[in-house]
Short mmCIF file of C-alpha atoms and ligand atoms in Angstrom, two decimals:
data_model
loop_
_atom_site.label_atom_id
_atom_site.label_comp_id
_atom_site.label_asym_id
_atom_site.label_seq_id
_atom_site.Cartn_x
_atom_site.Cartn_y
_atom_site.Cartn_z
CA MET A 1 9.79 3.82 27.73
CA LYS A 2 9.47 7.56 27.75
CA PHE A 3 9.63 9.67 31.07
CA PHE A 4 7.58 12.74 32.09
CA PRO A 5 7.37 15.57 30.69
CA GLN A 6 7.54 13.52 27.11
CA SER A 7 5.32 10.80 27.78
CA ILE A 8 1.28 11.18 27.61
CA ARG A 9 1.17 8.09 30.13
CA TRP A 10 3.35 9.50 32.61
CA ARG A 11 1.60 13.01 32.53
CA VAL A 12 -2.05 11.46 32.62
CA GLN A 13 -0.70 9.21 35.15
CA LEU A 14 0.54 12.06 37.52
CA TRP A 15 -2.49 14.35 37.13
CA TYR A 16 -4.52 11.26 38.05
CA VAL A 17 -2.50 10.13 41.29
CA LEU A 18 -2.24 13.90 42.10
CA LEU A 19 -6.15 13.95 42.24
CA LEU A 20 -6.50 10.93 43.73
CA ALA A 21 -4.12 11.75 46.49
CA VAL A 22 -5.81 15.14 47.04
CA ILE A 23 -9.18 13.50 47.19
CA VAL A 24 -8.18 10.73 49.47
CA THR A 25 -6.12 13.12 51.90
CA SER A 26 -8.92 15.63 52.11
CA LEU A 27 -11.31 12.75 53.00
CA LEU A 28 -9.11 11.02 55.81
CA VAL A 29 -8.07 14.52 57.39
CA ALA A 30 -11.97 15.07 57.48
CA PHE A 31 -12.41 11.92 58.96
CA TYR A 32 -9.69 12.36 61.59
CA ARG A 33 -10.86 15.91 62.58
CA ASN A 34 -14.51 14.49 63.23
CA GLN A 35 -13.01 11.53 65.04
CA ARG A 36 -10.78 13.88 67.34
CA GLU A 37 -13.92 16.10 67.87
CA ILE A 38 -16.21 13.30 68.90
CA LYS A 39 -13.54 11.91 71.49
CA TYR A 40 -12.86 15.39 73.05
CA GLN A 41 -17.07 16.03 73.36
CA VAL A 42 -17.07 12.71 75.28
CA ILE A 43 -14.13 13.76 77.62
CA ASP A 44 -15.66 17.35 77.90
CA ARG A 45 -18.89 15.76 78.80
CA GLU A 46 -17.33 13.45 81.39
CA LEU A 47 -15.51 16.28 83.01
CA THR A 48 -18.92 18.70 82.72
CA ASP A 49 -21.22 16.55 84.32
CA PRO A 50 -19.95 16.30 87.85
CA ILE A 51 -19.74 20.08 88.28
CA THR A 52 -23.68 19.93 89.48
CA ARG A 53 -22.68 17.82 91.86
CA ILE A 54 -19.55 19.26 93.13
CA LEU A 55 -20.93 22.99 92.96
CA PRO A 56 -23.44 23.02 96.12
CA GLN A 57 -20.70 21.00 98.26
CA VAL A 58 -17.94 24.07 97.66
CA ASP A 59 -20.74 26.82 98.05
CA LYS A 60 -19.86 28.10 101.70
CA ARG A 61 -22.68 30.66 101.82
CA PRO A 62 -25.81 29.63 103.29
CA GLN A 63 -28.13 27.85 100.75
CA PRO A 64 -31.58 29.77 99.66
CA PRO A 65 -34.73 27.84 100.43
CA GLN A 66 -35.72 26.38 97.20
CA ARG A 67 -38.77 28.25 96.38
CA ASN A 68 -40.88 28.83 93.09
CA ARG A 69 -38.75 25.97 91.54
CA ARG A 70 -40.84 23.93 89.43
CA LEU A 71 -40.33 20.12 90.40
CA PRO A 72 -41.81 17.40 88.56
CA ARG A 73 -44.27 15.06 90.29
CA PRO A 74 -42.77 12.13 91.93
CA GLY A 75 -43.24 8.79 90.24
CA PRO A 76 -42.93 7.26 86.79
CA GLY A 77 -44.60 9.10 83.86
CA PRO A 78 -44.03 12.41 81.68
CA GLY A 79 -42.96 15.64 83.38
CA LEU A 80 -45.01 18.58 84.35
CA GLY A 81 -47.21 19.89 81.26
CA PRO A 82 -48.14 23.64 80.81
CA GLY A 83 -51.18 24.43 83.11
CA ASP A 84 -49.94 21.59 85.46
CA ASP A 85 -50.12 22.51 89.41
CA PHE A 86 -46.84 23.13 90.92
CA GLU A 87 -45.96 21.71 94.27
CA ARG A 88 -43.69 23.99 96.44
CA PRO A 89 -40.98 21.57 98.01
CA PRO A 90 -40.90 22.20 101.87
CA ASP A 91 -37.80 23.82 102.82
CA ARG A 92 -34.99 21.69 103.43
CA PRO A 93 -32.64 22.00 106.51
CA GLN A 94 -29.15 23.48 105.14
CA PRO A 95 -26.56 20.53 104.97
CA ARG A 96 -23.95 20.88 107.25
CA ARG A 97 -20.46 21.68 106.82
CA GLU A 98 -19.31 18.46 107.86
CA ASP A 99 -21.90 16.75 105.59
CA ARG A 100 -20.56 18.89 102.41
CA GLU A 101 -16.96 18.01 102.91
CA LEU A 102 -17.92 14.55 103.27
CA GLU A 103 -20.00 14.09 100.20
CA LEU A 104 -17.21 15.94 98.38
CA GLU A 105 -14.76 13.64 99.34
CA LYS A 106 -16.91 10.96 97.89
CA VAL A 107 -17.43 12.63 94.54
CA ALA A 108 -13.71 13.25 94.35
CA THR A 109 -12.95 9.68 95.01
CA GLU A 110 -15.42 8.33 92.59
CA LEU A 111 -13.89 11.05 89.87
CA ALA A 112 -10.60 9.89 90.99
CA ASP A 113 -11.28 6.14 90.11
CA ARG A 114 -12.16 7.61 86.58
CA GLY A 115 -8.83 9.62 86.29
CA ILE A 116 -10.38 13.00 87.02
CA TYR A 117 -8.82 15.82 89.32
CA VAL A 118 -10.71 18.30 91.00
CA ILE A 119 -9.47 21.68 92.55
CA HIS A 120 -11.53 24.35 93.94
CA TRP A 121 -10.61 28.01 94.79
CA THR A 122 -13.20 30.30 96.85
CA ARG A 123 -14.18 33.76 95.85
CA ARG A 124 -11.24 35.15 97.92
CA GLY A 125 -8.89 32.87 96.18
CA GLU A 126 -7.84 30.32 98.55
CA VAL A 127 -7.83 26.53 97.59
CA SER A 128 -10.86 25.08 99.12
CA PHE A 129 -10.50 21.73 97.90
CA ALA A 130 -7.70 19.86 95.91
CA SER A 131 -7.42 16.13 94.74
CA GLU A 132 -4.17 14.42 95.53
CA ASP A 133 -3.15 13.97 91.67
CA VAL A 134 -3.67 17.60 90.55
CA PRO A 135 -0.63 18.54 88.32
CA GLY A 136 1.54 21.26 88.83
CA ALA A 137 0.48 23.60 86.25
CA SER A 138 -3.27 23.03 87.35
CA GLN A 139 -2.41 24.39 90.96
CA VAL A 140 -2.23 27.92 90.10
CA ARG A 141 -5.59 29.87 89.75
CA PRO A 142 -6.43 30.83 86.52
CA GLU A 143 -6.83 34.58 85.70
CA VAL A 144 -10.60 34.63 85.17
CA GLU A 145 -13.42 36.63 86.87
CA SER A 146 -14.89 34.49 89.74
CA GLY A 147 -18.27 36.33 90.14
CA GLY A 148 -20.50 37.60 87.74
CA THR A 149 -22.71 35.07 85.71
CA GLU A 150 -21.79 31.52 85.70
CA ARG A 151 -19.95 30.06 82.57
CA ILE A 152 -17.71 27.08 81.46
CA THR A 153 -14.58 27.07 79.86
CA LYS A 154 -12.40 24.32 78.35
CA ARG A 155 -8.61 23.99 77.78
CA THR A 156 -5.76 21.92 77.30
CA MET A 157 -2.22 22.09 78.70
CA ASP A 158 0.61 19.64 79.21
CA GLY A 159 -1.36 16.71 78.04
CA PHE A 160 -4.47 17.33 80.31
CA ARG A 161 -7.97 18.53 79.08
CA GLU A 162 -9.31 20.74 82.19
CA VAL A 163 -13.05 22.40 82.18
CA ILE A 164 -13.27 25.57 84.23
CA HIS A 165 -16.38 26.59 85.91
CA THR A 166 -16.57 30.09 86.84
CA GLY A 167 -18.98 32.92 88.18
CA GLY A 168 -21.64 32.42 90.35
CA PRO A 169 -21.16 32.16 93.91
CA GLY A 170 -18.88 29.08 93.94
CA GLY A 171 -15.38 30.59 93.19
CA VAL A 172 -13.42 28.76 90.60
CA LEU A 173 -13.91 24.96 89.82
CA ILE A 174 -11.42 22.81 87.55
CA LEU A 175 -11.93 19.37 86.77
CA GLY A 176 -9.41 17.51 84.37
CA LYS A 177 -8.19 14.37 83.08
CA SER A 178 -4.99 13.41 81.45
CA ILE A 179 -5.34 12.93 77.43
CA MET A 180 -2.42 10.91 77.03
CA PRO A 181 -4.53 7.74 76.24
CA LEU A 182 -7.00 9.80 73.86
CA GLU A 183 -3.77 11.08 72.04
CA GLU A 184 -2.11 7.63 71.72
CA GLU A 185 -5.46 6.43 70.53
CA LEU A 186 -5.74 9.36 67.95
CA SER A 187 -2.33 8.85 66.75
CA SER A 188 -2.80 5.01 66.09
CA LEU A 189 -5.74 6.11 64.41
CA ALA A 190 -3.73 8.51 62.15
CA MET A 191 -1.44 5.84 61.64
CA ARG A 192 -3.89 3.66 60.33
CA LEU A 193 -5.57 6.44 58.00
CA VAL A 194 -2.13 7.16 56.53
CA VAL A 195 -1.70 3.34 55.96
CA VAL A 196 -5.11 3.44 54.32
CA GLY A 197 -4.40 6.52 52.10
CA VAL A 198 -1.19 5.09 51.02
CA ALA A 199 -2.66 1.70 50.04
CA ILE A 200 -5.80 3.79 48.18
CA VAL A 201 -3.37 6.14 46.23
CA GLY A 202 -1.14 2.97 45.43
CA GLY A 203 -4.10 0.99 44.33
CA GLY A 204 -5.12 3.90 42.40
CA PHE A 205 -1.65 4.41 40.57
CA LEU A 206 -1.65 0.60 39.53
CA VAL A 207 -5.06 0.60 38.38
CA GLY A 208 -4.78 3.94 36.44
CA TRP A 209 -1.22 2.73 35.05
CA PHE A 210 -3.24 -0.35 34.16
CA LEU A 211 -6.34 1.30 32.37
CA ILE A 212 -4.06 4.12 30.84
CA GLY A 213 -1.85 1.44 29.31
CA ARG A 214 -5.06 -0.32 27.99
CA CYS A 215 -5.95 3.07 26.47
CA LEU A 216 -2.85 3.89 25.10
CA LYS A 217 -2.11 0.19 23.35
CA PRO A 218 -3.73 1.48 20.10
CA ILE A 219 -1.38 4.56 20.01
CA GLU A 220 1.61 2.18 20.62
CA ARG A 221 0.41 0.14 18.05
CA ILE A 222 0.07 2.76 15.85
CA SER A 223 3.25 4.43 16.39
CA GLY A 224 4.93 0.98 16.07
CA ALA A 225 3.18 0.30 12.50
CA ALA A 226 4.09 4.02 11.55
CA HIS A 227 7.98 3.26 12.37
CA ARG A 228 7.93 0.29 10.71
CA ILE A 229 6.52 1.70 7.34
CA ALA A 230 8.94 4.61 7.82
CA ALA A 231 11.64 2.05 7.91
CA GLY A 232 10.54 0.53 4.11
CA ASP A 233 8.04 -1.95 5.12
CA LEU A 234 5.02 -0.37 2.91
CA SER A 235 2.75 -3.71 3.72
CA GLU A 236 2.64 -3.17 7.06
CA ARG A 237 -0.91 -2.29 8.72
CA ILE A 238 -2.06 -1.28 12.09
CA GLU A 239 -3.98 -3.74 13.87
CA VAL A 240 -7.65 -2.43 14.38
CA GLY A 241 -8.80 -3.63 17.99
CA ASN A 242 -11.84 -1.89 18.44
CA PRO A 243 -13.16 -0.32 15.23
CA GLY A 244 -15.96 1.78 16.70
CA SER A 245 -13.33 3.84 19.08
CA GLU A 246 -11.82 6.88 18.17
CA LEU A 247 -8.47 5.33 17.98
CA GLY A 248 -10.07 2.46 16.12
CA GLN A 249 -11.30 5.00 13.54
CA LEU A 250 -8.13 6.64 13.27
CA SER A 251 -6.20 3.46 12.92
CA GLY A 252 -8.61 2.49 9.95
CA VAL A 253 -8.00 5.98 8.35
CA LEU A 254 -4.09 5.48 8.61
CA ASN A 255 -4.40 2.07 7.33
CA GLU A 256 -6.38 3.30 4.23
CA THR A 257 -3.74 6.21 4.07
CA PHE A 258 -0.93 3.62 4.03
CA GLU A 259 -2.62 1.52 1.53
CA ARG A 260 -2.81 4.34 -0.67
CA LEU A 261 0.67 5.32 0.07
CA GLU A 262 1.57 1.76 -0.88
CA ARG A 263 -0.20 1.48 -4.05
CA SER A 264 1.09 5.21 -5.12
CA PHE A 265 4.61 3.82 -4.11
CA GLU A 266 4.21 0.64 -6.13
CA HIS A 267 3.03 2.52 -8.92
CA GLN A 268 5.64 5.14 -9.01
CA VAL A 269 8.54 2.31 -9.18
CA ARG A 270 6.48 0.41 -11.66
CA PHE A 271 6.19 3.42 -13.70
CA THR A 272 9.78 4.57 -13.43
CA ALA A 273 11.02 1.05 -14.40
CA ASP A 274 8.77 0.81 -17.16
CA ALA A 275 9.76 4.25 -18.34
CA SER A 276 13.41 3.34 -18.35
CA HIS A 277 12.67 -0.08 -19.90
CA GLU A 278 10.70 1.67 -23.00
CA MET A 279 13.52 4.18 -23.49
CA ARG A 280 16.35 1.47 -23.35
CA THR A 281 14.84 -0.44 -26.67
CA PRO A 282 15.21 2.48 -29.13
CA ILE A 283 18.41 3.58 -27.54
CA SER A 284 19.93 0.01 -27.87
CA VAL A 285 18.42 0.30 -31.79
CA ILE A 286 20.28 3.78 -32.40
CA LEU A 287 23.44 2.25 -30.63
CA ALA A 288 23.48 -0.84 -32.61
CA LYS A 289 22.66 0.65 -35.59
CA SER A 290 25.19 3.59 -35.54
CA GLN A 291 28.04 1.01 -34.38
CA PHE A 292 27.19 -1.04 -37.49
CA ALA A 293 27.55 1.81 -39.93
CA LEU A 294 30.82 2.89 -38.11
CA ASN A 295 32.76 -0.44 -38.01
CA ARG A 296 33.76 -0.52 -41.60
CA GLU A 297 32.67 1.51 -44.74
CA ARG A 298 29.18 0.70 -45.92
CA SER A 299 27.13 0.85 -49.04
CA PRO A 300 25.13 4.36 -49.61
CA GLU A 301 21.96 1.79 -49.10
CA LYS A 302 23.00 0.52 -45.86
CA TYR A 303 23.94 4.00 -44.44
CA GLN A 304 20.27 4.99 -45.41
CA GLU A 305 18.88 2.08 -43.92
CA CYS A 306 20.83 2.75 -40.75
CA LEU A 307 19.74 6.32 -40.70
CA ARG A 308 16.32 5.31 -41.10
CA THR A 309 15.92 3.12 -38.42
CA CYS A 310 17.70 5.57 -36.10
CA HIS A 311 15.21 8.42 -37.13
CA GLU A 312 12.45 5.83 -36.21
CA SER A 313 13.92 4.86 -32.94
CA ALA A 314 14.38 8.78 -32.27
CA GLN A 315 10.75 9.21 -33.00
CA HIS A 316 9.28 6.99 -31.10
CA MET A 317 11.61 8.19 -28.22
CA ARG A 318 10.13 11.72 -28.65
CA ALA A 319 6.75 10.37 -28.87
CA LEU A 320 7.52 8.24 -25.43
CA THR A 321 9.02 11.77 -24.07
CA ASP A 322 6.09 13.73 -24.97
CA ALA A 323 3.56 11.13 -23.59
CA LEU A 324 5.53 10.98 -20.56
CA LEU A 325 5.65 14.78 -20.01
CA GLU A 326 1.92 14.78 -20.60
CA LEU A 327 1.43 12.16 -17.60
CA SER A 328 3.75 14.05 -15.48
CA LYS A 329 1.54 17.07 -15.85
CA VAL A 330 -1.79 15.04 -15.06
CA ASP A 331 0.14 13.97 -11.72
CA SER A 332 1.28 16.98 -10.69
CA GLY A 333 -1.89 18.77 -11.08
CA GLU A 334 -0.57 20.76 -14.09
CA PHE A 335 -2.95 19.40 -16.84
CA ILE A 336 -4.91 22.59 -17.57
CA LEU A 337 -7.61 22.43 -20.05
CA ARG A 338 -8.34 25.45 -22.38
CA THR A 339 -11.83 24.77 -23.51
CA SER A 340 -13.91 26.72 -25.56
CA LYS A 341 -17.36 25.61 -27.67
CA GLY A 342 -16.84 23.74 -30.65
CA GLN A 343 -18.46 21.34 -33.20
CA LEU A 344 -17.00 18.02 -31.96
CA ALA A 345 -18.23 16.22 -35.36
CA ASP A 346 -15.76 18.43 -37.42
CA LEU A 347 -13.04 17.62 -34.93
CA VAL A 348 -14.19 13.71 -35.38
CA ARG A 349 -13.67 14.21 -39.37
CA GLU A 350 -10.31 15.77 -38.97
CA VAL A 351 -8.98 12.96 -37.24
CA MET A 352 -10.55 10.70 -39.50
CA GLN A 353 -8.65 12.38 -42.40
CA MET A 354 -5.44 12.57 -40.45
CA ILE A 355 -5.16 8.55 -39.90
CA GLU A 356 -6.84 7.95 -43.47
CA PRO A 357 -3.21 6.99 -44.71
CA LEU A 358 -2.71 4.49 -42.29
CA ALA A 359 -6.24 3.07 -43.02
CA GLU A 360 -5.37 3.00 -46.71
CA GLU A 361 -2.20 1.31 -45.79
CA LYS A 362 -3.92 -1.39 -43.97
CA LYS A 363 -7.27 -1.37 -46.27
CA VAL A 364 -9.23 -0.60 -43.74
CA THR A 365 -12.23 1.17 -44.29
CA ILE A 366 -13.87 4.01 -41.81
CA ASP A 367 -17.83 4.65 -41.82
CA CYS A 368 -19.13 7.28 -39.47
CA SER A 369 -22.47 8.63 -38.56
CA LEU A 370 -21.94 12.07 -36.61
CA GLU A 371 -24.46 14.35 -35.35
CA ASP A 372 -23.50 17.99 -35.34
CA LEU A 373 -23.24 18.71 -31.41
CA THR A 374 -21.69 22.05 -29.92
CA ILE A 375 -20.02 21.48 -26.50
CA ASP A 376 -17.49 23.06 -24.28
CA TYR A 377 -13.86 21.08 -24.72
CA ASP A 378 -10.27 21.39 -25.28
CA GLU A 379 -9.31 20.93 -28.62
CA GLN A 380 -6.04 19.93 -28.90
CA LYS A 381 -6.41 17.56 -26.13
CA ILE A 382 -9.52 15.91 -27.53
CA ARG A 383 -7.96 15.81 -30.97
CA GLN A 384 -4.94 13.79 -28.92
CA ALA A 385 -7.40 11.37 -27.36
CA LEU A 386 -9.44 10.97 -30.84
CA LEU A 387 -6.29 10.22 -32.56
CA ASN A 388 -5.23 7.57 -29.93
CA LEU A 389 -8.51 5.67 -30.05
CA LEU A 390 -9.01 5.72 -34.15
CA GLY A 391 -4.88 5.29 -34.25
CA ASN A 392 -5.58 2.23 -32.26
CA ALA A 393 -8.68 1.01 -34.04
CA VAL A 394 -6.51 1.13 -37.32
CA LYS A 395 -3.32 -0.39 -35.73
CA TYR A 396 -5.03 -3.33 -33.84
CA ASN A 397 -7.42 -3.88 -36.93
CA ARG A 398 -7.01 -6.95 -39.31
CA GLU A 399 -6.40 -6.41 -42.66
CA GLY A 400 -9.53 -5.12 -44.86
CA GLY A 401 -11.38 -4.67 -41.46
CA THR A 402 -13.65 -1.74 -41.02
CA ILE A 403 -14.30 0.97 -37.96
CA GLU A 404 -17.47 2.73 -37.44
CA VAL A 405 -17.35 6.05 -35.79
CA SER A 406 -20.51 7.34 -34.22
CA LEU A 407 -21.30 10.68 -32.17
CA LYS A 408 -24.59 11.46 -30.83
CA GLY A 409 -25.95 13.52 -28.11
CA ASP A 410 -28.40 12.52 -25.29
CA ARG A 411 -29.52 14.36 -21.75
CA GLN A 412 -26.50 13.18 -20.24
CA GLY A 413 -24.09 14.95 -22.84
CA VAL A 414 -22.52 13.48 -25.84
CA LEU A 415 -21.45 9.86 -26.89
CA LEU A 416 -18.92 8.87 -29.17
CA THR A 417 -18.34 5.30 -30.28
CA VAL A 418 -15.44 3.65 -32.03
CA VAL A 419 -16.17 0.16 -33.35
CA ASP A 420 -13.30 -1.97 -34.77
CA THR A 421 -13.07 -5.20 -36.44
CA GLY A 422 -9.73 -6.34 -34.59
CA PRO A 423 -8.72 -9.35 -32.91
CA GLY A 424 -10.33 -8.24 -29.65
CA ILE A 425 -9.23 -8.23 -26.13
CA ALA A 426 -9.50 -10.79 -23.31
CA PRO A 427 -11.81 -10.05 -20.67
CA GLU A 428 -8.92 -10.55 -17.90
CA ASN A 429 -7.16 -7.77 -19.78
CA LEU A 430 -9.83 -5.07 -19.99
CA SER A 431 -9.53 -3.94 -16.61
CA GLN A 432 -5.95 -2.91 -17.02
CA LEU A 433 -6.30 -1.47 -20.44
CA PHE A 434 -5.93 2.02 -19.33
CA GLU A 435 -2.82 1.53 -16.85
CA ARG A 436 0.22 3.04 -18.03
CA PHE A 437 2.65 0.93 -20.22
CA TYR A 438 0.12 -1.78 -20.41
CA ARG A 439 0.28 -3.62 -23.61
CA VAL A 440 -2.27 -6.71 -23.98
CA ASP A 441 0.62 -8.61 -25.89
CA ARG A 442 3.96 -7.30 -24.64
CA ALA A 443 6.22 -10.07 -26.47
CA ARG A 444 4.35 -8.71 -29.54
CA LYS A 445 6.60 -6.82 -31.68
CA ARG A 446 5.43 -3.38 -31.95
CA GLU A 447 3.68 -2.50 -35.50
CA GLY A 448 4.22 0.44 -37.74
CA ARG A 449 6.17 3.10 -35.76
CA GLY A 450 5.26 1.09 -32.59
CA GLY A 451 3.06 2.15 -29.69
CA THR A 452 4.07 3.50 -26.34
CA GLY A 453 1.61 2.01 -24.40
CA LEU A 454 0.74 5.20 -22.80
CA GLY A 455 -1.98 6.25 -25.27
CA LEU A 456 -4.89 4.95 -23.39
CA ALA A 457 -3.92 6.22 -20.02
CA ILE A 458 -3.50 9.78 -21.58
CA THR A 459 -6.89 9.22 -23.39
CA LYS A 460 -8.37 8.24 -19.84
CA ALA A 461 -6.65 11.31 -18.68
CA ILE A 462 -8.07 13.88 -20.86
CA VAL A 463 -11.77 12.50 -20.76
CA GLU A 464 -11.95 12.61 -17.29
CA GLY A 465 -10.20 15.89 -17.06
CA HIS A 466 -13.30 17.05 -19.31
CA GLY A 467 -15.57 15.39 -16.58
CA GLY A 468 -16.58 12.56 -18.75
CA SER A 469 -15.40 8.66 -18.88
CA VAL A 470 -14.17 6.09 -21.37
CA SER A 471 -14.97 2.36 -21.26
CA VAL A 472 -14.27 -0.61 -23.12
CA THR A 473 -15.96 -3.66 -24.27
CA SER A 474 -14.63 -6.41 -26.66
CA GLU A 475 -14.98 -9.99 -27.81
CA LEU A 476 -12.38 -11.95 -28.92
CA GLY A 477 -12.36 -12.53 -32.74
CA THR A 478 -15.02 -9.90 -33.26
CA GLY A 479 -13.77 -6.64 -32.04
CA THR A 480 -13.23 -3.80 -29.83
CA VAL A 481 -15.87 -0.97 -28.88
CA PHE A 482 -14.49 2.22 -27.03
CA GLU A 483 -17.33 4.48 -25.84
CA VAL A 484 -16.25 8.08 -24.85
CA ARG A 485 -18.97 9.74 -22.91
CA LEU A 486 -18.45 13.81 -22.53
CA PRO A 487 -20.67 15.88 -20.24
CA GLY A 488 -22.22 19.10 -21.46
CA ARG A 489 -25.53 20.66 -22.66
CA HIS A 490 -25.17 20.60 -26.34
CA GLY A 491 -27.03 22.51 -29.00
CA SER A 492 -27.54 20.66 -32.53
CA GLY A 493 -26.19 22.67 -35.56
CA GLN A 494 -25.29 26.27 -33.98
CA PRO A 495 -23.60 27.00 -30.78
CA GLU A 496 -25.38 27.78 -27.88
P1 ADP B 501 0.04 1.65 -27.60
O1 ADP B 501 0.88 2.60 -27.92
O2 ADP B 501 0.74 0.34 -27.22
O3 ADP B 501 -1.24 1.39 -28.51
P2 ADP B 501 -2.36 2.42 -25.48
O4 ADP B 501 -2.51 2.65 -24.71
O5 ADP B 501 -2.87 3.11 -27.09
O6 ADP B 501 -0.88 1.77 -25.98
O7 ADP B 501 -2.88 1.05 -25.87
C1 ADP B 501 -2.39 -0.17 -25.01
C2 ADP B 501 -2.78 -1.56 -25.28
O8 ADP B 501 -4.18 -1.67 -25.17
C3 ADP B 501 -2.25 -1.90 -26.54
O9 ADP B 501 -0.87 -2.17 -26.49
C4 ADP B 501 -2.96 -2.72 -27.19
O10 ADP B 501 -2.48 -4.16 -26.98
C5 ADP B 501 -4.37 -2.70 -26.50
N1 ADP B 501 -5.46 -2.20 -27.56
C6 ADP B 501 -5.88 -0.84 -27.65
N2 ADP B 501 -6.86 -0.50 -28.21
C7 ADP B 501 -7.13 -1.70 -29.02
C8 ADP B 501 -7.88 -2.11 -30.11
N3 ADP B 501 -8.81 -1.19 -30.58
N4 ADP B 501 -8.18 -3.23 -30.07
C9 ADP B 501 -7.14 -4.45 -29.47
N5 ADP B 501 -6.03 -3.95 -28.60
C10 ADP B 501 -6.10 -2.65 -28.16
#
């Protein structure tokens, strides 16, 4: 297994986990801060609410009569609406100092039960009231204006939360409470959130590892198959899990490529083996005959016979090497056609004349029906193709047989047909007839100057090079028909 930064799996995994960690951390931190704020708001409200009860008790000045204050009517129901009558409350007698102190003690005791301490400084800066458990730092009067408008500020110091009321006639009033239990609660919440965060990121890592592993499985299969193919096993193929997915399609394309690679490799191996095999026979003949001639003195006739056989074998080798050279040009893309307009019928007649001696030797008669057609073609190459087809028609014909050659034009181009009265070719052999070195009867001794088994392969390459096609039909015991179709608009009699 590869590790970061080589492995795609690790890279994707790392990015995915980083992203997940950032999102989870942000959410959990936001949640924690929100919880903390809510809890502090609750404490602040707890500390702020009693201020209204304490302030009247610590304000030492005479209380003004409560005039012009809107008060709701007593009893249940909604408060006053706009336009309702106002009721001026009767002037109440100002509470006595002792009563105020008593009330303050009562409130302070209630608050102390809830863990809240109170300390108050008069406007002159003297402590007028302080609970027993006021922490040391809070016993120092804060540096704030005690007059002016009333306002409430909050502060946190030394593990205590305090609200400070300043301004107005009441001097400075502080209510405070320890926040240690709250902080403990918050740190326990933080711990739980960390555990939850780690669990989510860890779970995400495992799920991601599994999912990315599943996604990359086809790549591993592709890479494994490619390794085995590179090691020499060309029959290996990639297992295509889901052919519709992108990687499934890639696997399909690669399998097709491997298929072609294997076929071409097999073809190459067979071609090399066949070529060397074909060369070995004439070389062996030359070696045997020359050895025979050199062993001891021979009669002039024997020497002549040896030389003739060596000459024939050398000619066969030359035909073979010429054909191999031609095919290697086809394979390497150097098979260049030099086309020009010409009368195809003239070329057919010329080739028929060339094979006439061979036909006479075998008492084969050639009939022809040729239309005058002008098309674009490479004269030298088409001559070679015609020589192969007509040569075969004579070579594989029976003694005293016939050959019919016809050439006619139609809308698609021209159609050349060569019909012979030879032994015919079995249907199972027809499909391989145009393959290199293929011979229907390999064991059969090659007649005349001997064939190379490459003639039809070259013919096919030439015809297809012209954009045409060649096909064969045959019936055992009756004969064989080769049809060559060449494309192109043609004119009758004179060039276009
Ligand atoms: P070769 O040099 O052996 O003739 P070709 O490629 O021209 O090579 O032909 C391949 C094989 O096809 C021949 O060996 C022969 O068996 C068969 N063949 C070709 N033409 C004919 C034909 N007209 N009639 C019967 N068999 C043929």
